[in-house]
GROMACS .gro file of N, CA and C in nm:
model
  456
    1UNK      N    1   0.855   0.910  -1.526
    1UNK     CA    2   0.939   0.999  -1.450
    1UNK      C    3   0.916   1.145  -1.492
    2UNK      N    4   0.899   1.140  -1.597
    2UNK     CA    5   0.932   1.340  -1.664
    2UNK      C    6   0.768   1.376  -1.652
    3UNK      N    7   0.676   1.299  -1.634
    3UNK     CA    8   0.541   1.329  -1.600
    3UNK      C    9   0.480   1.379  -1.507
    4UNK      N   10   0.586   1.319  -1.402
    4UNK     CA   11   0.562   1.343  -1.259
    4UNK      C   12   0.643   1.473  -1.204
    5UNK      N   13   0.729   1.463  -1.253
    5UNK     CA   14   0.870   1.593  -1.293
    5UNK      C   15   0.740   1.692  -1.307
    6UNK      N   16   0.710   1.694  -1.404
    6UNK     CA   17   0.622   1.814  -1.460
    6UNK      C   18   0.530   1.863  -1.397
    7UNK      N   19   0.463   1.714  -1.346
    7UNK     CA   20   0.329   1.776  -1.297
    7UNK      C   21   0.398   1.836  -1.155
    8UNK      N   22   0.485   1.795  -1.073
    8UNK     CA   23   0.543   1.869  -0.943
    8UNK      C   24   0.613   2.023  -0.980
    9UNK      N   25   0.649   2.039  -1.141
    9UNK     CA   26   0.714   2.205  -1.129
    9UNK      C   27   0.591   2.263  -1.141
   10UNK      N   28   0.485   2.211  -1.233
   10UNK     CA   29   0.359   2.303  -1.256
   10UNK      C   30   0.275   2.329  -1.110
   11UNK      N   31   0.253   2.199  -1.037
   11UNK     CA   32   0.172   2.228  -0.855
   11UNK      C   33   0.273   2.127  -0.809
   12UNK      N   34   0.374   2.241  -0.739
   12UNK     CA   35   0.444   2.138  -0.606
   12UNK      C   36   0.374   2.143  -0.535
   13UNK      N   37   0.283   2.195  -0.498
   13UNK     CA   38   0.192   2.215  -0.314
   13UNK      C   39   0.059   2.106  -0.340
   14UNK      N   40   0.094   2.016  -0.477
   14UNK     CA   41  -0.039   1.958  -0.476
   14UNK      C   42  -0.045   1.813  -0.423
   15UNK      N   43  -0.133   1.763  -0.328
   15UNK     CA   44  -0.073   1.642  -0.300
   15UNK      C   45  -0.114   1.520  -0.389
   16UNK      N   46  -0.208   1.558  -0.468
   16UNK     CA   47  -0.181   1.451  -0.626
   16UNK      C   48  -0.071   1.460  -0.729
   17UNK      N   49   0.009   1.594  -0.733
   17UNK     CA   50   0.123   1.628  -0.760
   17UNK      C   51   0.250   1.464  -0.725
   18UNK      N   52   0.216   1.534  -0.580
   18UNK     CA   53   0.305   1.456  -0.487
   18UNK      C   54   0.310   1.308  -0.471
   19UNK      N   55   0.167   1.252  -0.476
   19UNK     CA   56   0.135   1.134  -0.472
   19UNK      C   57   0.179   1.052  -0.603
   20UNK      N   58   0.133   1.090  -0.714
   20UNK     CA   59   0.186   1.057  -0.832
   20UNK      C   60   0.339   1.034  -0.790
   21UNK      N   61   0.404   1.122  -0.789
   21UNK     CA   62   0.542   1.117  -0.732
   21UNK      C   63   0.580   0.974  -0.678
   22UNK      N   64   0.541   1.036  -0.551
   22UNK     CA   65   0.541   0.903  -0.465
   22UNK      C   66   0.546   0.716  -0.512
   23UNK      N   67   0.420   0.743  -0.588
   23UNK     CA   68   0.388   0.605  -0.647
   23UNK      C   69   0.538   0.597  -0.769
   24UNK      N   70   0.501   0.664  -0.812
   24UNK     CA   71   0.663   0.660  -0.923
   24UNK      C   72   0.763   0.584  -0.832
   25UNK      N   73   0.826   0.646  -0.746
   25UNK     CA   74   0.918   0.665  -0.671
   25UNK      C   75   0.881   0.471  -0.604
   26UNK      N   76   0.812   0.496  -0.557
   26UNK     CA   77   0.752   0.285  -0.479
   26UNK      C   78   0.768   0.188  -0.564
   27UNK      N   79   0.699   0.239  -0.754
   27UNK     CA   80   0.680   0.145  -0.832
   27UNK      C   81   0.861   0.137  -0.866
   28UNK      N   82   0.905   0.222  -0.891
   28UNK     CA   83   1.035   0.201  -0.945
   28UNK      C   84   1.195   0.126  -0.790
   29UNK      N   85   1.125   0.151  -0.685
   29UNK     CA   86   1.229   0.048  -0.582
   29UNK      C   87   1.309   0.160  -0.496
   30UNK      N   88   1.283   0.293  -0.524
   30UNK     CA   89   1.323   0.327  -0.461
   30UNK      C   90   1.238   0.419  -0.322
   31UNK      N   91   1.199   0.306  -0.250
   31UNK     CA   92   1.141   0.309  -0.126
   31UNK      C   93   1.141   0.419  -0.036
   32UNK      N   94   1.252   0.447  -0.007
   32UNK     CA   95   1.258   0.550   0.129
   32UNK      C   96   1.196   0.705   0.064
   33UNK      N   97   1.246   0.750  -0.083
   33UNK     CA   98   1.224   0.830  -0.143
   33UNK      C   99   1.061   0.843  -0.173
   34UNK      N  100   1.004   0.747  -0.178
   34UNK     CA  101   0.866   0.719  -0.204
   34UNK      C  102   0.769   0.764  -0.113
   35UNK      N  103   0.849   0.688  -0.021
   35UNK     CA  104   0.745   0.700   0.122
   35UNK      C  105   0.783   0.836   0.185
   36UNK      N  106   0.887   0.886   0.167
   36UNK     CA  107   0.905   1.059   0.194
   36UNK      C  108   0.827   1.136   0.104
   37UNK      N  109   0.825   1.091   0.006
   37UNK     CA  110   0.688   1.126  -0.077
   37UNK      C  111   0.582   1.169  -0.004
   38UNK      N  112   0.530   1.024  -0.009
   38UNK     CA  113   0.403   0.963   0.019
   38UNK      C  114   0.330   1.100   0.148
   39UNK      N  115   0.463   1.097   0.300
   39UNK     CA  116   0.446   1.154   0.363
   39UNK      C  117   0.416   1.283   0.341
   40UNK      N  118   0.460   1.378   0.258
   40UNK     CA  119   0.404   1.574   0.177
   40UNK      C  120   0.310   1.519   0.159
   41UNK      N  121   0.283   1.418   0.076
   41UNK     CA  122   0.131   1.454  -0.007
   41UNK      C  123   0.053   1.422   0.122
   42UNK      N  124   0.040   1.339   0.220
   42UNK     CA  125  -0.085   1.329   0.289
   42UNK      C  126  -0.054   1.432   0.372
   43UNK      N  127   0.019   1.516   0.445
   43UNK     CA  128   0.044   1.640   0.484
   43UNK      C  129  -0.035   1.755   0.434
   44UNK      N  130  -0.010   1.756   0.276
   44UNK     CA  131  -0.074   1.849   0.167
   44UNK      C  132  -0.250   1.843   0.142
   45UNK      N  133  -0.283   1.646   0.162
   45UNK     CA  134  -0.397   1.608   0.144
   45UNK      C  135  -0.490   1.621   0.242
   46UNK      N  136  -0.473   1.641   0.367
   46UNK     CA  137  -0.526   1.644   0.473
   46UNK      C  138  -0.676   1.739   0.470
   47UNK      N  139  -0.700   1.800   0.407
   47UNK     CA  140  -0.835   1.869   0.416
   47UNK      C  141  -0.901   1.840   0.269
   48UNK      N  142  -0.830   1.725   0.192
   48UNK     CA  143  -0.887   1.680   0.068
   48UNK      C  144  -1.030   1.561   0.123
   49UNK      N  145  -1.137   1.577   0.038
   49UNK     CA  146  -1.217   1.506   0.038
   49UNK      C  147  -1.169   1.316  -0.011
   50UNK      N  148  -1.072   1.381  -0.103
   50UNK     CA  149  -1.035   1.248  -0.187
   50UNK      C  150  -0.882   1.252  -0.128
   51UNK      N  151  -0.848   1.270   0.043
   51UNK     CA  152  -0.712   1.250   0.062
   51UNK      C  153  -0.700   1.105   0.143
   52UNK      N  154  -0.793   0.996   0.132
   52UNK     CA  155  -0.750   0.858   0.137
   52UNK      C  156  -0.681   0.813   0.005
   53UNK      N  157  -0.738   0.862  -0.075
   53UNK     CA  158  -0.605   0.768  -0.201
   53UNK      C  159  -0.445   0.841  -0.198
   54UNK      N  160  -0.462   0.937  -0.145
   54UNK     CA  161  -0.310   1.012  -0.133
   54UNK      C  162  -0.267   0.936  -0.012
   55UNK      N  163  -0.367   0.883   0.122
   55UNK     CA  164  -0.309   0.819   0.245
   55UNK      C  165  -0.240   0.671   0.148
   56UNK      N  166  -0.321   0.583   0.094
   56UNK     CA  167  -0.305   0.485   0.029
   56UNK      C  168  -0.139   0.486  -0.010
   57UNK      N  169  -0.089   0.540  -0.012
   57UNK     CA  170   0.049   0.535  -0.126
   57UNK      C  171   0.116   0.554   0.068
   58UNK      N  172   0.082   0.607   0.131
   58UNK     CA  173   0.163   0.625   0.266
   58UNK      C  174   0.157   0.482   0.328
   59UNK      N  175   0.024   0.415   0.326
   59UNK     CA  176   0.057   0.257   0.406
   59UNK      C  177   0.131   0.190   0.297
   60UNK      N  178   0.135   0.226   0.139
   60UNK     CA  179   0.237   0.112   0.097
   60UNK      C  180   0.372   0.150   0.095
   61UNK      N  181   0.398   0.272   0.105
   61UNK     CA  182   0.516   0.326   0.160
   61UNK      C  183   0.604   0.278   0.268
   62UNK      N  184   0.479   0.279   0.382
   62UNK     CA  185   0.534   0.239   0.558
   62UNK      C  186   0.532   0.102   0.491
   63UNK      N  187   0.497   0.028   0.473
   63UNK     CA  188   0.509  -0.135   0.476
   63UNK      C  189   0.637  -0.146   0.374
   64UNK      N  190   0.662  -0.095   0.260
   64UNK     CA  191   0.756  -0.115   0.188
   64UNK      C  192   0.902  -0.056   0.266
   65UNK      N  193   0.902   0.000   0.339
   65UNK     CA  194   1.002   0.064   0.439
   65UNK      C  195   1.044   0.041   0.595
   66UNK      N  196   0.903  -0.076   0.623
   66UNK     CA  197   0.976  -0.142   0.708
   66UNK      C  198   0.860  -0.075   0.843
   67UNK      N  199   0.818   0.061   0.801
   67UNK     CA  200   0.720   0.106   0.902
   67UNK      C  201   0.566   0.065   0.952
   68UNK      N  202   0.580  -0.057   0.967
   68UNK     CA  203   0.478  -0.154   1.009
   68UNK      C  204   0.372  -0.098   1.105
   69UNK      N  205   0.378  -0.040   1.170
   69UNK     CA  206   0.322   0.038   1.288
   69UNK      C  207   0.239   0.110   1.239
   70UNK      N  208   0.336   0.237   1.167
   70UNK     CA  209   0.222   0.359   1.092
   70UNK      C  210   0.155   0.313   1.021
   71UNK      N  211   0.196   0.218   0.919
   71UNK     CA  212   0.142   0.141   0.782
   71UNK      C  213  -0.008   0.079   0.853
   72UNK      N  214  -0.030   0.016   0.960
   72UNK     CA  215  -0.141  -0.027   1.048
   72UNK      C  216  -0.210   0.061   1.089
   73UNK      N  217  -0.198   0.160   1.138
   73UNK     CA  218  -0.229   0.307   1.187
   73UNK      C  219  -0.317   0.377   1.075
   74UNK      N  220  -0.248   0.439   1.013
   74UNK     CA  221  -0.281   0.469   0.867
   74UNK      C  222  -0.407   0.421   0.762
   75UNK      N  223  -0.357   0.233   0.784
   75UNK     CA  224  -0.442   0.198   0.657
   75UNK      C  225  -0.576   0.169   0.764
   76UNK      N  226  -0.586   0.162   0.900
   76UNK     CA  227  -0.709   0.121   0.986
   76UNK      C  228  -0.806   0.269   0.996
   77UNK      N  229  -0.741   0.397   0.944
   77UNK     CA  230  -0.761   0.482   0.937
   77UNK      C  231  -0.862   0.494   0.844
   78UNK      N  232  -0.775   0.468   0.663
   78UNK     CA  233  -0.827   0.480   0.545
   78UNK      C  234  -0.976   0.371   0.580
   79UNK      N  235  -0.926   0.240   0.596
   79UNK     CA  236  -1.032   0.158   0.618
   79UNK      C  237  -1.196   0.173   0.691
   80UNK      N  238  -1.147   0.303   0.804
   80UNK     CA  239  -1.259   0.320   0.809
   80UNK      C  240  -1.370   0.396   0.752
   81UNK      N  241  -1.314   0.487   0.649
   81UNK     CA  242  -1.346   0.553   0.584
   81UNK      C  243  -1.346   0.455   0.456
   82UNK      N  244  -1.294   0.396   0.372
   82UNK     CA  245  -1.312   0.332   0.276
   82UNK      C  246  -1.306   0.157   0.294
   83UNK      N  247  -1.399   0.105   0.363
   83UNK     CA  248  -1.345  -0.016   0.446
   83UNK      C  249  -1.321  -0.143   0.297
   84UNK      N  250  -1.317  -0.112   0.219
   84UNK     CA  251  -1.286  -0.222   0.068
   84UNK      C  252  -1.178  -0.176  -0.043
   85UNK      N  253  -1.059  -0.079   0.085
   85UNK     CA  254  -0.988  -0.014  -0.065
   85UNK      C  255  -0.857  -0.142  -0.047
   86UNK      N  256  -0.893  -0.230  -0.139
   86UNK     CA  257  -0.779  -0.317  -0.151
   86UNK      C  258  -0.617  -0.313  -0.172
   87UNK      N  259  -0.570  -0.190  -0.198
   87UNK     CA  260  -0.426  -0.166  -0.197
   87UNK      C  261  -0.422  -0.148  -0.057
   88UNK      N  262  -0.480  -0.085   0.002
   88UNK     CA  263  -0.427  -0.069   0.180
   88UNK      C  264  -0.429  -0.201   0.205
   89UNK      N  265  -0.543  -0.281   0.188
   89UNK     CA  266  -0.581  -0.409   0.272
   89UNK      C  267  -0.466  -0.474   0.229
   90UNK      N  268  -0.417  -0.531   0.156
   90UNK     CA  269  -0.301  -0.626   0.087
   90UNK      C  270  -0.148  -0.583   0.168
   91UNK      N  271  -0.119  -0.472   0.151
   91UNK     CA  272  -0.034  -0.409   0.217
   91UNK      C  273  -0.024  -0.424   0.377
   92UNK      N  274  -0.120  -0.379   0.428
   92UNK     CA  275  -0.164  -0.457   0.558
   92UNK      C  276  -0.163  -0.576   0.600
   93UNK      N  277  -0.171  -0.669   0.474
   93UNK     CA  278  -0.105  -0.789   0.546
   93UNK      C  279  -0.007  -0.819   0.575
   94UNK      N  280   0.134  -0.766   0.481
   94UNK     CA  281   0.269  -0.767   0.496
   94UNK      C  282   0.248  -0.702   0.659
   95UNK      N  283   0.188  -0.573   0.692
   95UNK     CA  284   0.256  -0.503   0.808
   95UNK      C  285   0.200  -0.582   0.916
   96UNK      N  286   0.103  -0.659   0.927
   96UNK     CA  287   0.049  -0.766   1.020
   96UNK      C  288   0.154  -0.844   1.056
   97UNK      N  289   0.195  -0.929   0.954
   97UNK     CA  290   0.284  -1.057   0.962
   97UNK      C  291   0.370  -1.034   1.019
   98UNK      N  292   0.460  -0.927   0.985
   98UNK     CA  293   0.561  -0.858   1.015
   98UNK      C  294   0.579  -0.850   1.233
   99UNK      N  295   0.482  -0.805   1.215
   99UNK     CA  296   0.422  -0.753   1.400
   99UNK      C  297   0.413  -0.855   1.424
  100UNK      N  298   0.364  -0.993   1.362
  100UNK     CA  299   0.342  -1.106   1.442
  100UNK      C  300   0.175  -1.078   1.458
  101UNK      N  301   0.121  -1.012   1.382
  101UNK     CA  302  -0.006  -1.020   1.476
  101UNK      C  303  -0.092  -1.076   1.365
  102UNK      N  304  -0.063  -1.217   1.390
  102UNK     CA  305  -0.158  -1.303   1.256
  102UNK      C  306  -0.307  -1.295   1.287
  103UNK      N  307  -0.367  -1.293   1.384
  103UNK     CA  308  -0.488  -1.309   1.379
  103UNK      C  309  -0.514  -1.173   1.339
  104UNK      N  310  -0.467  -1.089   1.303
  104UNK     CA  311  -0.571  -0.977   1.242
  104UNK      C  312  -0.508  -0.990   1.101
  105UNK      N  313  -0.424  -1.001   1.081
  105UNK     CA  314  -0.330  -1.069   0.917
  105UNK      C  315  -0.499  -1.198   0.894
  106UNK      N  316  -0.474  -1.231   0.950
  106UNK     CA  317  -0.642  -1.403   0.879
  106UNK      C  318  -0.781  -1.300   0.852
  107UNK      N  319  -0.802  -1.214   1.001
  107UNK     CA  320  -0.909  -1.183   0.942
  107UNK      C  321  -0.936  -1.119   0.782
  108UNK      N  322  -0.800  -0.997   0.837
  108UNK     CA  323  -0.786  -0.950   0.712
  108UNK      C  324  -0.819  -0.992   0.568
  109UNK      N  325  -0.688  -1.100   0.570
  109UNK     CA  326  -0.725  -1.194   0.421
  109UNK      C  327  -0.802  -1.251   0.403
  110UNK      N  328  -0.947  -1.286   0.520
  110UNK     CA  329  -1.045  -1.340   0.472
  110UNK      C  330  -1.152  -1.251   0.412
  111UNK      N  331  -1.132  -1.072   0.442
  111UNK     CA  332  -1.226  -0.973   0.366
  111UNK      C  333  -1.132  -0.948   0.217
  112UNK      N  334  -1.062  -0.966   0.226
  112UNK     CA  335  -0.989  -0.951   0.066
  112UNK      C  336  -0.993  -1.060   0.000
  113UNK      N  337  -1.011  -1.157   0.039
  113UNK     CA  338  -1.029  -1.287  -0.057
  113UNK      C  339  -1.195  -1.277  -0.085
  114UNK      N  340  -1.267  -1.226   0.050
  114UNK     CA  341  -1.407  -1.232  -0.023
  114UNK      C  342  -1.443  -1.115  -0.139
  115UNK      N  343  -1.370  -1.009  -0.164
  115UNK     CA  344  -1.361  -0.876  -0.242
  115UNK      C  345  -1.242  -0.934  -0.378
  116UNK      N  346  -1.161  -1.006  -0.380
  116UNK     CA  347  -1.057  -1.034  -0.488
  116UNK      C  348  -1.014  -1.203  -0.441
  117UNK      N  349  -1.094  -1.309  -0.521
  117UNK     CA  350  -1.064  -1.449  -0.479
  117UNK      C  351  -0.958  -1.469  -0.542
  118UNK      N  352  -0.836  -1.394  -0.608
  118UNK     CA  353  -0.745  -1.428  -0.678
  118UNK      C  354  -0.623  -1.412  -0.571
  119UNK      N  355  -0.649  -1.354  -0.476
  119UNK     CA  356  -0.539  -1.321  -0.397
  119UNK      C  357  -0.523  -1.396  -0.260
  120UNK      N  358  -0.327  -1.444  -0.302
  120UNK     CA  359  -0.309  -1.563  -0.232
  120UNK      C  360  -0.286  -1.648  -0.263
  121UNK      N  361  -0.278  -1.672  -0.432
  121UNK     CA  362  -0.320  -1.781  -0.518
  121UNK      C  363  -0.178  -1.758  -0.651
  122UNK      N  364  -0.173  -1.828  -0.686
  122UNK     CA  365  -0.016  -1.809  -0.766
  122UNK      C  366  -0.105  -1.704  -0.929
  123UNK      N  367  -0.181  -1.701  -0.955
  123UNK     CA  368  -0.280  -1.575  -0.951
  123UNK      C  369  -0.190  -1.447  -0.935
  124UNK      N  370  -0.149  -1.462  -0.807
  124UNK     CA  371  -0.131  -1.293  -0.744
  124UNK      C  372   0.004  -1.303  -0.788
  125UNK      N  373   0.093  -1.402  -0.852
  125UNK     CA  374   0.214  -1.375  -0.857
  125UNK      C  375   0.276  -1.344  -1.009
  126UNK      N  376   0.146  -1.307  -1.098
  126UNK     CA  377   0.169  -1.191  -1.191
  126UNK      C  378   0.198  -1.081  -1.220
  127UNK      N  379   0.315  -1.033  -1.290
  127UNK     CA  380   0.295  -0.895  -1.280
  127UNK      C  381   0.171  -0.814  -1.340
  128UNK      N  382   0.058  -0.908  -1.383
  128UNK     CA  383  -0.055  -0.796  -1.413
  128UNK      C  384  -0.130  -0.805  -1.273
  129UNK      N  385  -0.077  -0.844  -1.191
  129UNK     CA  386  -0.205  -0.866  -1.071
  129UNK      C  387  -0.139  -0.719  -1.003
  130UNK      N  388  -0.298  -0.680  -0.905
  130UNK     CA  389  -0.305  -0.571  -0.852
  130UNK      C  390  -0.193  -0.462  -0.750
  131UNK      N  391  -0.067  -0.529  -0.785
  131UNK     CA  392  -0.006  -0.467  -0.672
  131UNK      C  393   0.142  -0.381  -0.743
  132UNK      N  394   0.164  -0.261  -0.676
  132UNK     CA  395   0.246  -0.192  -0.735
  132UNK      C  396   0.413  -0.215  -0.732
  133UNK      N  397   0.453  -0.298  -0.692
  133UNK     CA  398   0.631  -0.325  -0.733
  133UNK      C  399   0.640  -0.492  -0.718
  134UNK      N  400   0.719  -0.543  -0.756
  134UNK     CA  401   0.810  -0.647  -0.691
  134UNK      C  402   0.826  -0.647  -0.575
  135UNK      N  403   0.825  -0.587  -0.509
  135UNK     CA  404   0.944  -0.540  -0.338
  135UNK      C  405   0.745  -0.627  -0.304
  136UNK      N  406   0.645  -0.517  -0.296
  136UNK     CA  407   0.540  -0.543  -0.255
  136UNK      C  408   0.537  -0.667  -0.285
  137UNK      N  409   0.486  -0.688  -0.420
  137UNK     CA  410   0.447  -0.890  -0.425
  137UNK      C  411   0.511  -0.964  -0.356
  138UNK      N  412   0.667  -0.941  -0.331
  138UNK     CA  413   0.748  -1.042  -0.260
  138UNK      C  414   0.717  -1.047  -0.093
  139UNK      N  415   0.708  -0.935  -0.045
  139UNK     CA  416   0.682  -0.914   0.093
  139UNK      C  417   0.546  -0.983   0.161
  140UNK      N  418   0.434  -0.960   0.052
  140UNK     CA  419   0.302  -0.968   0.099
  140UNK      C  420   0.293  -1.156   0.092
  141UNK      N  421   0.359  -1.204  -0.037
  141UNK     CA  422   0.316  -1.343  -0.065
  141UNK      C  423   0.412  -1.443   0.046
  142UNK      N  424   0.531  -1.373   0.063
  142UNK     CA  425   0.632  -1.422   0.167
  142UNK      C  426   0.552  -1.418   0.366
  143UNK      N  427   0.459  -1.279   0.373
  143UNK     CA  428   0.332  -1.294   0.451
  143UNK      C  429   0.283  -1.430   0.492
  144UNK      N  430   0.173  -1.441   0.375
  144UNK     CA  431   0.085  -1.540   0.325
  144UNK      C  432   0.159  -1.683   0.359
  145UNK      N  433   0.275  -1.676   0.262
  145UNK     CA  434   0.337  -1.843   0.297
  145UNK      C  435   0.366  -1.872   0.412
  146UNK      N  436   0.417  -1.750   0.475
  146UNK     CA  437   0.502  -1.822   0.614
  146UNK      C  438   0.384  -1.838   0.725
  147UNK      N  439   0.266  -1.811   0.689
  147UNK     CA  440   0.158  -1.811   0.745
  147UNK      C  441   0.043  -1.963   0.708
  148UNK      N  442   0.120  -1.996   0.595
  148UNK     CA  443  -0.002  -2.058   0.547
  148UNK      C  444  -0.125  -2.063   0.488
  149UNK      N  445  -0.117  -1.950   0.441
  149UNK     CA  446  -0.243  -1.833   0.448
  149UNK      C  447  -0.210  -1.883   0.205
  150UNK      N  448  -0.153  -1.872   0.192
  150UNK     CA  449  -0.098  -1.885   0.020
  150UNK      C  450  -0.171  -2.052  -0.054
  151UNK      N  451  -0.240  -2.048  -0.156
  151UNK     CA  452  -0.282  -2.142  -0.178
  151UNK      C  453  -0.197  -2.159  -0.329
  152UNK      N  454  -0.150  -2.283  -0.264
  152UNK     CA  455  -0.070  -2.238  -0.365
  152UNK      C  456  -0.131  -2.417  -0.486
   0.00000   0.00000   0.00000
């Protein structure tokens, strides 16, 4: 917390400033605050070379907040520009399921299982595995099961 504090009094206008933030703000549960985050910094990031990892914290934002739509929007965005960044992709499955739109939720998890075979798998239901809160693991694996998609 006082890291992120700092680094935002030293560059508020920065959107790694902000992003840091953000992620603070997601990892710790408080969602809406996060993803209002999330939203400055890719605002801020927008003419950054490296402003897909600042987008990144915005699709787990929208999916952790319920914004399924943008969160799809967004991470099909990052994807095309970084088509293997696995925090969007994972996240994206929650906002798939969500829409109902499983067949792009399958394809999906079949390029992330070929990039991370651990995911999907009671594996992923560590807290050392790749994903940034509780809220996320629960959403994405709750995905997967009600899909069938979870090997469990």
């Amino acid at each position: 917390d006082r890291l992120s504090k700092d680094a935002l009094a030293i560059a508020p206008y920065s959107p790694f400033s902000r992003d840091v933030r953000a992620m603070f703000e997601l990892y710790t549960g408080n969602h809406e605050h996060g993803y209002e985050q999330a939203k400055f910094a890719s605002r801020l990031g927008q003419a950054s070379p490296l402003g897909h990892y600042v987008d990144a914290s915005l699709v787990v934002g929208a999916t952790l907040t319920g914004n399924h739509e943008e969160a799809i929007r967004h991470g099909r965005e990052i994807l095309a520009r970084r088509p293997s960044f696995l925090p969007v992709m994972r996240h994206m499955t929650a906002s798939y399921a969500s829409l109902g739109r499983i067949e792009d939720m399958t394809k999906l998890v079949e390029k992330i299982r070929h990039l991370d075979p651990k995911f999907g798998t009671p594996e992923m239901l560590s807290p050392n595995y790749g994903l940034p809160s509780e809220r996320s693991r629960s959403l994405i694996t709750a995905a997967l099961r009600n899909n069938q998609l979870f090997k469990e």
